CSV table of C-alpha atoms and ligand atoms in Angstrom, one decimal:
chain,number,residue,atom,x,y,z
A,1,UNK,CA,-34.4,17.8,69.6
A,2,UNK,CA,-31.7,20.4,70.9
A,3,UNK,CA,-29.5,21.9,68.4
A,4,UNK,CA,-26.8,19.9,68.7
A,5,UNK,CA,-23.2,21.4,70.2
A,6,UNK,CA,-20.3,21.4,67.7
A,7,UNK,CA,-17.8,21.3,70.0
A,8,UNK,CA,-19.5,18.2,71.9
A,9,UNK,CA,-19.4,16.1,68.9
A,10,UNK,CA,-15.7,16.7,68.2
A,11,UNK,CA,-15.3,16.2,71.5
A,12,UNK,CA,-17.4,13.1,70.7
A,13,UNK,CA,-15.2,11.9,67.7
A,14,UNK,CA,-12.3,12.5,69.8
A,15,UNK,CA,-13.3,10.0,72.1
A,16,UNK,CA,-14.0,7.7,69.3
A,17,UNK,CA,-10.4,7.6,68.1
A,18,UNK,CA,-8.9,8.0,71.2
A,19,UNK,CA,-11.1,4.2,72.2
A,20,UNK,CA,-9.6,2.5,68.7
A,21,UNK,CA,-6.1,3.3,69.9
A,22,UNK,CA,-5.7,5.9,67.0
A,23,UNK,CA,-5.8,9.4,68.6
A,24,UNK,CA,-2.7,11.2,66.9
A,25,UNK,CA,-0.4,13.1,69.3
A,26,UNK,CA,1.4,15.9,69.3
A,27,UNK,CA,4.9,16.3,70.3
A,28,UNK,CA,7.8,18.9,70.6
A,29,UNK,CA,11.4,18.2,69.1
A,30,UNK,CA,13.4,20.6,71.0
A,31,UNK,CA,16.3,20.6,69.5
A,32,UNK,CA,17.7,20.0,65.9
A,33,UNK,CA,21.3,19.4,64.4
A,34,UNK,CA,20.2,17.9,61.1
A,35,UNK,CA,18.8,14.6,61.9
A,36,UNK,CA,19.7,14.4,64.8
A,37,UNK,CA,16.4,15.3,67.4
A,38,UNK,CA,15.7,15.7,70.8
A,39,UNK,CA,12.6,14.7,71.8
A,40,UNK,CA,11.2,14.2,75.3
A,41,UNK,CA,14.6,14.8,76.8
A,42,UNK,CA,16.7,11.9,74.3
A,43,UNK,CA,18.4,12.4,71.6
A,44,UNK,CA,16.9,10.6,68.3
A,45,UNK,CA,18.1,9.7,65.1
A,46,UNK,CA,15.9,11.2,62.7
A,47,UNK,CA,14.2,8.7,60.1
A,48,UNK,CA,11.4,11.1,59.3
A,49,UNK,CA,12.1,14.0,58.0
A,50,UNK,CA,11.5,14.8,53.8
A,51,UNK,CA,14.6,16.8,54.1
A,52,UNK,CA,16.3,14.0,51.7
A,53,UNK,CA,19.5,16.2,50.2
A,54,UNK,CA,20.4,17.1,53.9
A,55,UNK,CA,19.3,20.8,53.3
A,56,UNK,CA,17.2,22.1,55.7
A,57,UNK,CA,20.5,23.2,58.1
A,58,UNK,CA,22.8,23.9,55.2
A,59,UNK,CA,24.9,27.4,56.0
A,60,UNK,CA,24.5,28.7,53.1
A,61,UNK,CA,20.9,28.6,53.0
A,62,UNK,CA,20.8,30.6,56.8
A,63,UNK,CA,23.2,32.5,55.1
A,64,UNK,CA,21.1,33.6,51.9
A,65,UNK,CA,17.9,33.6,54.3
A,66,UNK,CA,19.7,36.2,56.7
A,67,UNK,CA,21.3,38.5,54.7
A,68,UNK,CA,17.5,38.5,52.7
A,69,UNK,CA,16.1,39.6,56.2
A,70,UNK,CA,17.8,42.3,56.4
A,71,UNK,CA,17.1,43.8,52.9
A,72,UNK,CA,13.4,43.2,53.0
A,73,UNK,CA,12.1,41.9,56.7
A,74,UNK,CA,10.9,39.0,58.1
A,75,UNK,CA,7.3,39.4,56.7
A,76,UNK,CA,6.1,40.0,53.2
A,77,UNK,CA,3.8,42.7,54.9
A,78,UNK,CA,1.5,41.7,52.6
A,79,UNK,CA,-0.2,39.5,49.5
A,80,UNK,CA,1.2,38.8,46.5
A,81,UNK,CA,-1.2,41.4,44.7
A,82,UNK,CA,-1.0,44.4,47.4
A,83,UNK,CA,2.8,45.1,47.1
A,84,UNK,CA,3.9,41.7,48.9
A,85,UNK,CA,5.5,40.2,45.6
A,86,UNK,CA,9.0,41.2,46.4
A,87,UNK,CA,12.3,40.5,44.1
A,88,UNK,CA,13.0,37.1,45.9
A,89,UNK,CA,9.9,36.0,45.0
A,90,UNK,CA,9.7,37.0,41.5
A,91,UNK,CA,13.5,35.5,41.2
A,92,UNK,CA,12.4,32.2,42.7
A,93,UNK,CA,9.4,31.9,40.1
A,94,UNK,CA,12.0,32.3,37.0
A,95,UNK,CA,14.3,30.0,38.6
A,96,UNK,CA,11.7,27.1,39.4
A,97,UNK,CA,10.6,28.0,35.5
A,98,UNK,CA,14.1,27.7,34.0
A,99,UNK,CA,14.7,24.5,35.9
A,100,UNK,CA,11.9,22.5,35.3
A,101,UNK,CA,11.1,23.8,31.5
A,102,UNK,CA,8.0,25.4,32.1
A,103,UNK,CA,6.8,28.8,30.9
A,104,UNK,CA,5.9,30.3,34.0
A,105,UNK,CA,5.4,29.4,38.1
A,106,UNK,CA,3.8,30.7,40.4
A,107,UNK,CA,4.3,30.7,44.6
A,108,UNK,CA,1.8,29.5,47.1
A,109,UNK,CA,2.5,29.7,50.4
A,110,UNK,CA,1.9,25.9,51.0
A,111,UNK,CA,1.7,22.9,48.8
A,112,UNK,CA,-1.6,22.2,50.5
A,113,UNK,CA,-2.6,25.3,49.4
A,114,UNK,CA,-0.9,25.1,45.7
A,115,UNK,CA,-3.2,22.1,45.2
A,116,UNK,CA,-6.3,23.1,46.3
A,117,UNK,CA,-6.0,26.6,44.6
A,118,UNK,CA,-5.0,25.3,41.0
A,119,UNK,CA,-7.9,22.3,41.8
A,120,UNK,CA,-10.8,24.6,42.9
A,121,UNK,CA,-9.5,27.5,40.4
A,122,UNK,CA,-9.7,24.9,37.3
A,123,UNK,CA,-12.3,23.0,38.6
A,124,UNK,CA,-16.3,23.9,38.4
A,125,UNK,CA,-19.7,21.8,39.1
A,126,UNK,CA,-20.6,19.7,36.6
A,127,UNK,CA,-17.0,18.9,35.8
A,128,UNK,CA,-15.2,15.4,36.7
A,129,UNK,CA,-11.8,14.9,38.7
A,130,UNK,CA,-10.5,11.6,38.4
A,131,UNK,CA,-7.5,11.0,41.1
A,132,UNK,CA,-5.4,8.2,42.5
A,133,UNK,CA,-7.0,6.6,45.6
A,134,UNK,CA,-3.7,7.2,47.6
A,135,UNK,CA,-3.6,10.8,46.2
A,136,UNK,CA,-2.5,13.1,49.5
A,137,UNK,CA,-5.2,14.5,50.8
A,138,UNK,CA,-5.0,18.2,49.3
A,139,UNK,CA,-5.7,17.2,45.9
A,140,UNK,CA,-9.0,15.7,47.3
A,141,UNK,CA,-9.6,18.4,49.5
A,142,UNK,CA,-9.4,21.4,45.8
A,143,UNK,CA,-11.6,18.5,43.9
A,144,UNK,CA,-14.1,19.3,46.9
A,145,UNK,CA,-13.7,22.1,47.5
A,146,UNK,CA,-14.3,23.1,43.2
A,147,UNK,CA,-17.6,21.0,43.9
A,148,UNK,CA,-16.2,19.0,41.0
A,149,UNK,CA,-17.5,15.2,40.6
A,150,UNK,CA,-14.9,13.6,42.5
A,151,UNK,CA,-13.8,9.7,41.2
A,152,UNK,CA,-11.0,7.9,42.6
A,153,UNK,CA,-9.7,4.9,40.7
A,154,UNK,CA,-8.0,1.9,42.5
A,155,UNK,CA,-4.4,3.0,42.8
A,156,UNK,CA,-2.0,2.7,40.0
A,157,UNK,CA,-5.2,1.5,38.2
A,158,UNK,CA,-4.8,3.1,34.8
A,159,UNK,CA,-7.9,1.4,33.3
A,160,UNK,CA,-10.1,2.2,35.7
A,161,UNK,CA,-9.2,5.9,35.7
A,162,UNK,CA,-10.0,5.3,31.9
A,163,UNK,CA,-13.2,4.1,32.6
A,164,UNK,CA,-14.1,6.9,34.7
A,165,UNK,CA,-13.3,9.4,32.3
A,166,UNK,CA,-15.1,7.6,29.5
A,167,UNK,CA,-18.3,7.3,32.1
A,168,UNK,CA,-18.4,11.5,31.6
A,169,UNK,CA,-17.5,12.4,27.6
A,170,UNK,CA,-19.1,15.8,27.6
A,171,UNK,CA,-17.7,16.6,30.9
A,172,UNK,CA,-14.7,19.2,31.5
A,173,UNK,CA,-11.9,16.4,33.1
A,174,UNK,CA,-9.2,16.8,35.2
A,175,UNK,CA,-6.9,14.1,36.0
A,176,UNK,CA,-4.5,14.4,39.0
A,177,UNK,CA,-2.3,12.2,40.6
A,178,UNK,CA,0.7,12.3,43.1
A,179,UNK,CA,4.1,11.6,41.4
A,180,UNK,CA,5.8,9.8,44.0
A,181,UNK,CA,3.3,8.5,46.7
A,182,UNK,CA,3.7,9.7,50.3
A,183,UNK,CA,2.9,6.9,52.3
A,184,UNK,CA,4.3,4.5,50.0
A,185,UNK,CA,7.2,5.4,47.9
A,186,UNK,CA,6.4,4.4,45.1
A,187,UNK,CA,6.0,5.8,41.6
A,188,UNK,CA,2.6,6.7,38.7
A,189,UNK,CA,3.2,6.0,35.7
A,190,UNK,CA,3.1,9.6,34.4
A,191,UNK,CA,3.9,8.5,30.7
A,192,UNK,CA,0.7,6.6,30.9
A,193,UNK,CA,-0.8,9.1,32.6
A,194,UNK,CA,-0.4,11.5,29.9
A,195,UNK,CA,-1.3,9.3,27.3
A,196,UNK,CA,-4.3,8.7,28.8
A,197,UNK,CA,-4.9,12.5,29.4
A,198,UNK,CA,-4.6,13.1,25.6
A,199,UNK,CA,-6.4,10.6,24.3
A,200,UNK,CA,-9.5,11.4,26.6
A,201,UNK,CA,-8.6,14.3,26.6
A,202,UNK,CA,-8.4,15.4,29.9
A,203,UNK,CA,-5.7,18.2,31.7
A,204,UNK,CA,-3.6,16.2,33.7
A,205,UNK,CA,-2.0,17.3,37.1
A,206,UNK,CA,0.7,16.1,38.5
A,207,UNK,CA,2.2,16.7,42.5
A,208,UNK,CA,5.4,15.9,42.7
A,209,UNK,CA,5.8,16.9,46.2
A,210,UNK,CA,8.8,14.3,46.4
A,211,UNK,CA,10.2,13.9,43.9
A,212,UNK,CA,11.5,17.2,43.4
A,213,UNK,CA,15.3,17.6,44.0
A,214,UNK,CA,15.8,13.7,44.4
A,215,UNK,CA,14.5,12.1,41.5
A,216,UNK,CA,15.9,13.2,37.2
A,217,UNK,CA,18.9,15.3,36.0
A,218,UNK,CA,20.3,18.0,38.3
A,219,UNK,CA,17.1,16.9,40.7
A,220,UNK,CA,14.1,18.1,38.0
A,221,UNK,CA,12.0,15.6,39.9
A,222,UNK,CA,9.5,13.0,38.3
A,223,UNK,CA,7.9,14.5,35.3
A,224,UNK,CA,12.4,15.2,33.9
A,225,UNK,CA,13.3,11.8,35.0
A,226,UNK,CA,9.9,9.7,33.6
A,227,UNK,CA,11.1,11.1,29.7
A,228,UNK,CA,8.3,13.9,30.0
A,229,UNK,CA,8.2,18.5,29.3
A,230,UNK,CA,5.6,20.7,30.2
A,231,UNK,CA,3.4,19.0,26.7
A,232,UNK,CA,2.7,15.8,28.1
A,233,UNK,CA,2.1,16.9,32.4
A,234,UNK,CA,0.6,20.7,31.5
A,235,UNK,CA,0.0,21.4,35.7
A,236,UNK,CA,2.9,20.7,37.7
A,237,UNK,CA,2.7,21.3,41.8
A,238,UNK,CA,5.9,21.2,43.6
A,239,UNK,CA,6.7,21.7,47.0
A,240,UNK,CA,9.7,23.6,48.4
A,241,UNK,CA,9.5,21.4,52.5
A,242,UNK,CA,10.8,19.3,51.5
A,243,UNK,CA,14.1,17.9,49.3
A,244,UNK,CA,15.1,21.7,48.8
A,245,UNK,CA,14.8,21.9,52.9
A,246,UNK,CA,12.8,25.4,53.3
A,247,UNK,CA,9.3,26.3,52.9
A,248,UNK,CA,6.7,26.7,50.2
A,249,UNK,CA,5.3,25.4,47.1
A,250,UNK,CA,4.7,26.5,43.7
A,251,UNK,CA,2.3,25.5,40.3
A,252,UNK,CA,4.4,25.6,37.0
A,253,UNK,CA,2.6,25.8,33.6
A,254,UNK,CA,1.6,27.8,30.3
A,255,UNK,CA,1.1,31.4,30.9
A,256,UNK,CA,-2.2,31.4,30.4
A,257,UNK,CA,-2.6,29.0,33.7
A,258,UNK,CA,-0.2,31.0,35.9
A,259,UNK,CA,-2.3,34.4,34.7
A,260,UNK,CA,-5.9,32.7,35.4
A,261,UNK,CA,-4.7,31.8,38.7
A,262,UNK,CA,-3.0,35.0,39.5
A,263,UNK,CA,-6.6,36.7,38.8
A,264,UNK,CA,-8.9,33.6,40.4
A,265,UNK,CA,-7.1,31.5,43.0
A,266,UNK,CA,-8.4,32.9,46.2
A,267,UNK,CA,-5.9,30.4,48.0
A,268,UNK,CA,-3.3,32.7,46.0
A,269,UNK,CA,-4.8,35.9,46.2
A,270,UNK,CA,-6.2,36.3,49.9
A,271,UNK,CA,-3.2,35.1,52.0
A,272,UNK,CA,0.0,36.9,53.0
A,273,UNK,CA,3.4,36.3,50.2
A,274,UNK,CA,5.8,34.0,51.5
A,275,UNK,CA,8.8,35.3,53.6
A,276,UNK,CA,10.9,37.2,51.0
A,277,UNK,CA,13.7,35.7,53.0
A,278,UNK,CA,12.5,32.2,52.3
A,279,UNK,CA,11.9,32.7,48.5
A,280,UNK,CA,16.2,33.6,48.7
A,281,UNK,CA,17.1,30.9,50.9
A,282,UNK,CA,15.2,28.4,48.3
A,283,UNK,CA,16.8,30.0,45.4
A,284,UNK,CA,20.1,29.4,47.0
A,285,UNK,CA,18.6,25.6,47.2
A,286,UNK,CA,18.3,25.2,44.3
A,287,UNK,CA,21.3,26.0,42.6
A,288,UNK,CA,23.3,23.6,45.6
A,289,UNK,CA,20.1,21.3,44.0
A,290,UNK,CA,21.1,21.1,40.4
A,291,UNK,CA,24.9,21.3,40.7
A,292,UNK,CA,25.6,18.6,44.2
A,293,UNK,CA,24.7,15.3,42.0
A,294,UNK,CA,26.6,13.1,45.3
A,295,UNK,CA,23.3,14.0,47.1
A,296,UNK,CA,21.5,12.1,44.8
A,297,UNK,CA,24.2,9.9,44.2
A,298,UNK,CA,24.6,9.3,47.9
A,299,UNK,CA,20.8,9.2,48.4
A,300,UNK,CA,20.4,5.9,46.4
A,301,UNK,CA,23.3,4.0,47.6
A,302,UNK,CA,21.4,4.5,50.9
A,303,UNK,CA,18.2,2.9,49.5
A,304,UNK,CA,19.8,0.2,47.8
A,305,UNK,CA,21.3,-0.3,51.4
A,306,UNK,CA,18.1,-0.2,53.3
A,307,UNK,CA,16.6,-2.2,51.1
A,308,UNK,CA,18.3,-5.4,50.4
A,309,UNK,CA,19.7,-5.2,54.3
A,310,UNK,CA,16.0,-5.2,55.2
A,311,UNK,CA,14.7,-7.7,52.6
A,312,UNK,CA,17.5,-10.0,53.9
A,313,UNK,CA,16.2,-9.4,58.2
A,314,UNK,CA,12.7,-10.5,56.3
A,315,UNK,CA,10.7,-7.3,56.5
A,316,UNK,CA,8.1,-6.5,54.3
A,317,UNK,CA,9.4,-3.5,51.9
A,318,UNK,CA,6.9,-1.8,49.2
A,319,UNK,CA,7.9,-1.4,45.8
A,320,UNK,CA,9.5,2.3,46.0
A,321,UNK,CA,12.9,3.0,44.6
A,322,UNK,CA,12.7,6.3,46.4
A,323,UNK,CA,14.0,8.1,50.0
A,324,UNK,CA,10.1,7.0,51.6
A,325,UNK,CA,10.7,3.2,52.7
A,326,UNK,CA,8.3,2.0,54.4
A,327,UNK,CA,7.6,-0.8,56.4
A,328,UNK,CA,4.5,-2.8,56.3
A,329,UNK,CA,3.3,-4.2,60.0
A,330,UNK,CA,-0.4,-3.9,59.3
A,331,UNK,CA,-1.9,-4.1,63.0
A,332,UNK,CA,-1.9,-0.5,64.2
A,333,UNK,CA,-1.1,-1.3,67.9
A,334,UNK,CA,2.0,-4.0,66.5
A,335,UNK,CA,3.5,-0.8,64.3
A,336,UNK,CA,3.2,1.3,67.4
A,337,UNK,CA,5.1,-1.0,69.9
A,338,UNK,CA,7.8,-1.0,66.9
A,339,UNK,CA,8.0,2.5,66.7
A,340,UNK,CA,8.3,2.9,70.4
A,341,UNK,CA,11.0,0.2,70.8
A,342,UNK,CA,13.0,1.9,68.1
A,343,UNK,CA,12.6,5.2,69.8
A,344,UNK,CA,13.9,3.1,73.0
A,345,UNK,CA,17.3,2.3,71.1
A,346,UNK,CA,17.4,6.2,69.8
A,347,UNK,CA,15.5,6.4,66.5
A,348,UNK,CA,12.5,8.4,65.2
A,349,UNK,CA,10.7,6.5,63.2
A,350,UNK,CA,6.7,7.2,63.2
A,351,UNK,CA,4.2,4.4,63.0
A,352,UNK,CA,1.6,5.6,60.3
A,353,UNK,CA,-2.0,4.5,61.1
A,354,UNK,CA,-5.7,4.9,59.6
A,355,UNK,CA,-6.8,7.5,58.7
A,356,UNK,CA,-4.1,8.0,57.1
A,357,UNK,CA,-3.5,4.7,55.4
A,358,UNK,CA,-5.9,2.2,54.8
A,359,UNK,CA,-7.3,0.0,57.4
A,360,UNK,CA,-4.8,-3.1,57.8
A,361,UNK,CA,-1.8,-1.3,56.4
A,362,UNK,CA,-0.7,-0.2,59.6
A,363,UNK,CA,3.4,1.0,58.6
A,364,UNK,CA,6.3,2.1,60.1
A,365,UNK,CA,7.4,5.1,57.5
A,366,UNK,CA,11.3,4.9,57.1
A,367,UNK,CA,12.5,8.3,55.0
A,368,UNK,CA,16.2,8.4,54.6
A,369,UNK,CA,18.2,11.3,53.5
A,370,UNK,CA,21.7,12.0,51.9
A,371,UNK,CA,22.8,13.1,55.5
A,372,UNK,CA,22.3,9.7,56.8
A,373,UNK,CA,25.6,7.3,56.5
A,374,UNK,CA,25.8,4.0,55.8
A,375,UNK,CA,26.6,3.2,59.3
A,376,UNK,CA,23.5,4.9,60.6
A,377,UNK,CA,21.4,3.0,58.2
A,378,UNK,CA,22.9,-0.5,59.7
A,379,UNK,CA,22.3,0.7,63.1
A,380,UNK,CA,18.4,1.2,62.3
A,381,UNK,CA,18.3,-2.3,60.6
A,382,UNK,CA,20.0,-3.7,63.4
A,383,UNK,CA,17.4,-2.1,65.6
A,384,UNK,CA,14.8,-3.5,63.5
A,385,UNK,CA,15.8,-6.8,63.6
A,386,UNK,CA,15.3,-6.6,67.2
A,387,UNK,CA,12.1,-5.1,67.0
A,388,UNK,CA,11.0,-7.6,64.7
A,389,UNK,CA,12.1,-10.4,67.0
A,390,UNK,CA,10.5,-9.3,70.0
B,401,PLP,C1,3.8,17.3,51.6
B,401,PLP,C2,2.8,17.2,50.5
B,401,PLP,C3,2.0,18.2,50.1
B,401,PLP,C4,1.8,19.5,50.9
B,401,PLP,O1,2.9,20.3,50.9
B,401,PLP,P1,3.1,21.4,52.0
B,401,PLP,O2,4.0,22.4,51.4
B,401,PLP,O3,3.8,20.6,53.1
B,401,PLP,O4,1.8,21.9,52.4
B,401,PLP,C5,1.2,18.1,49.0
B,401,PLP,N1,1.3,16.9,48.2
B,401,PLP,C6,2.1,15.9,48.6
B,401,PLP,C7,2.1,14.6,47.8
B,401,PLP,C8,2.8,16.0,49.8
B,401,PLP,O5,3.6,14.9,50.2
């Protein structure tokens, strides 16, 4: 037998996908005022984007981000360790730590990266990782990548992730779930979670990719708003792309788990800091985070919206209570047709396939965010109704 040619086989795989109507494809918006998108030459109504508090265009972030440009640059010149941890950056980490109660944080460039760097730091062989079955797909990728045992427990289902740790006493566990689920919108129960986690015991780690900024007081995301500190979720992972509108991510914990990663997360040590500029334009989030409550406010009088005028047009909703709404169609090809006759009447609104959700649970993924009105939300229910019809 030849040795067989890598590319070929993607090519191969490609082909594969491509024949079962799932190839993913790429396209460019080219231009952006808020939600508002142009793509292929029409202007869209944006009903996918994570910025939920309306942030990503907000003056006063260009204007933090621009004046921070000109003190330090565009690039951090270097890694965090080699002279590339600038003021912005070290402010940013006290501010995310003040904020959410923790000790300390720490900035990756990317909350992929965050996860799989506190996962594969924490993490050795012979150790077990017990995580949500609709846990996004860095949190598998660190439990991997750590060479950990990897189990993944129905989702939501707290007594089989019980039974998984139980199957491995005298193993080192690590529990990890997302806090708000990204293709559904729902919630884990995090006080469970960390009941669960002490009793076993086992360190739990929670992403709470989107619930940051939307969800608790002044927008201290899932862990704040579920009754919980730094005690009961020990590894927090928050990402800065998406309520706060900029770019980034950071882990939050005791200071002995920011110093071990700052000595052994290679996804920390061996990649170029952030943009300085960035780390100021998210500080400058932050504080429009805490103190703006209508966002929030706003925010879920839009859901409550969506929701009931949905319900009533008979769509099939999922249980989430947060900006991520979305619609079940289950046959890949039916969500697509819906997304494209939606994008016919001028709204963006992606049809999510396998991969990426299970086989059958075909959606259309409806995000709404505080710069939506209540007008724009009864245009895209009207639109659905249509879509539904046809
Ligand atoms: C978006 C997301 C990430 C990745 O964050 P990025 O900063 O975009 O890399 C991680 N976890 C969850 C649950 C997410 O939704």
């Amino acid at each position: 037998m030849p040795r067989p040619n890598l590319t070929d086989r993607l090519i191969a795989h490609h082909a594969e996908r491509t024949a079962a109507d799932l190839a993913r494809r790429l396209r460019t918006v080219t231009a952006a005022t808020g939600l508002r998108i142009r793509l292929d030459g029409r202007d869209l109504l944006s009903f996918a984007s994570n910025d939920y508090l309306g942030l990503a265009q907000d003056p006063r972030l260009i204007a933090a981000l621009q004046s921070t440009a000109n003190d330090f640059g565009v690039g951090a010149t270097a890694a965090h360790l080699l002279g590339g941890h600038r003021r912005p950056h070290q402010q940013l980490e006290a501010s995310l730590a003040e904020w959410l109660g923790y000790p300390r944080a720490l900035l990756f460039s990317t909350g992929m990266m965050a996860n799989i760097g506190v996962l594969s730091c924490l993490l050795q062989r012979g150790d077990v990782c017990v995580q949500d079955r609709l846990n996004h797909a860095s949190l598998i990728d660190g439990a991997r990548l750590a060479d950990a045992e990897l189990l993944r427990y129905p989702h939501a289902d707290l007594a089989a992730a019980r039974r998984q740790l139980q199957a491995r006493p005298q193993a080192a566990a690590l529990l990890a779930s997302d806090a708000v689920f990204s293709m559904d919108g729902d919630h884990a129960a995090l006080g469970e979670l960390a009941a669960l986690c002490q009793r076993e015991p086992a360190t739990l780690l929670v992403d709470d990719a989107h619930g940051l900024g939307v969800l608790g007081e002044q927008g201290r995301g899932s862990v704040a708003a579920q009754g919980l500190s730094a005690t009961e979720v020990p590894v927090l992972m928050v990402t800065l792309g998406k309520a706060l509108g900029t770019f980034g991510a950071a882990v939050l914990g005791s200071t002995a788990l920011i110093e071990g990663l700052i000595q052994f997360s290679r996804p920390y040590i061996y990649t170029t800091a952030l943009p300085p500029a960035l780390a100021a334009a998210t500080l400058q989030s932050i504080s429009i985070v805490r103190a703006e409550t209508w966002r929030r406010d706003h925010l879920a009088v839009l859901i409550e919206r969506f929701r009931s005028r949905a319900q009533a047009i008979g769509l099939r909703l999922m249980a989430s209570a947060t900006p991520i709404q979305p619609i079940l169609i289950g046959d890949s090809g039916r969500a697509m047709a819906w997304s494209q006759q939606l994008e016919a009447a001028g709204f963006y609104v992606p049809a999510i396939r396998p991969p990426t959700v299970p086989d059958n649970a075909a959606r259309l993924r409806v995000t709404l965010s505080a710069s939506h009105s209540l007008a724009e939300v009864d245009a895209l229910i009207e639109a659905l109704a249509r879509a539904s019809a046809a």
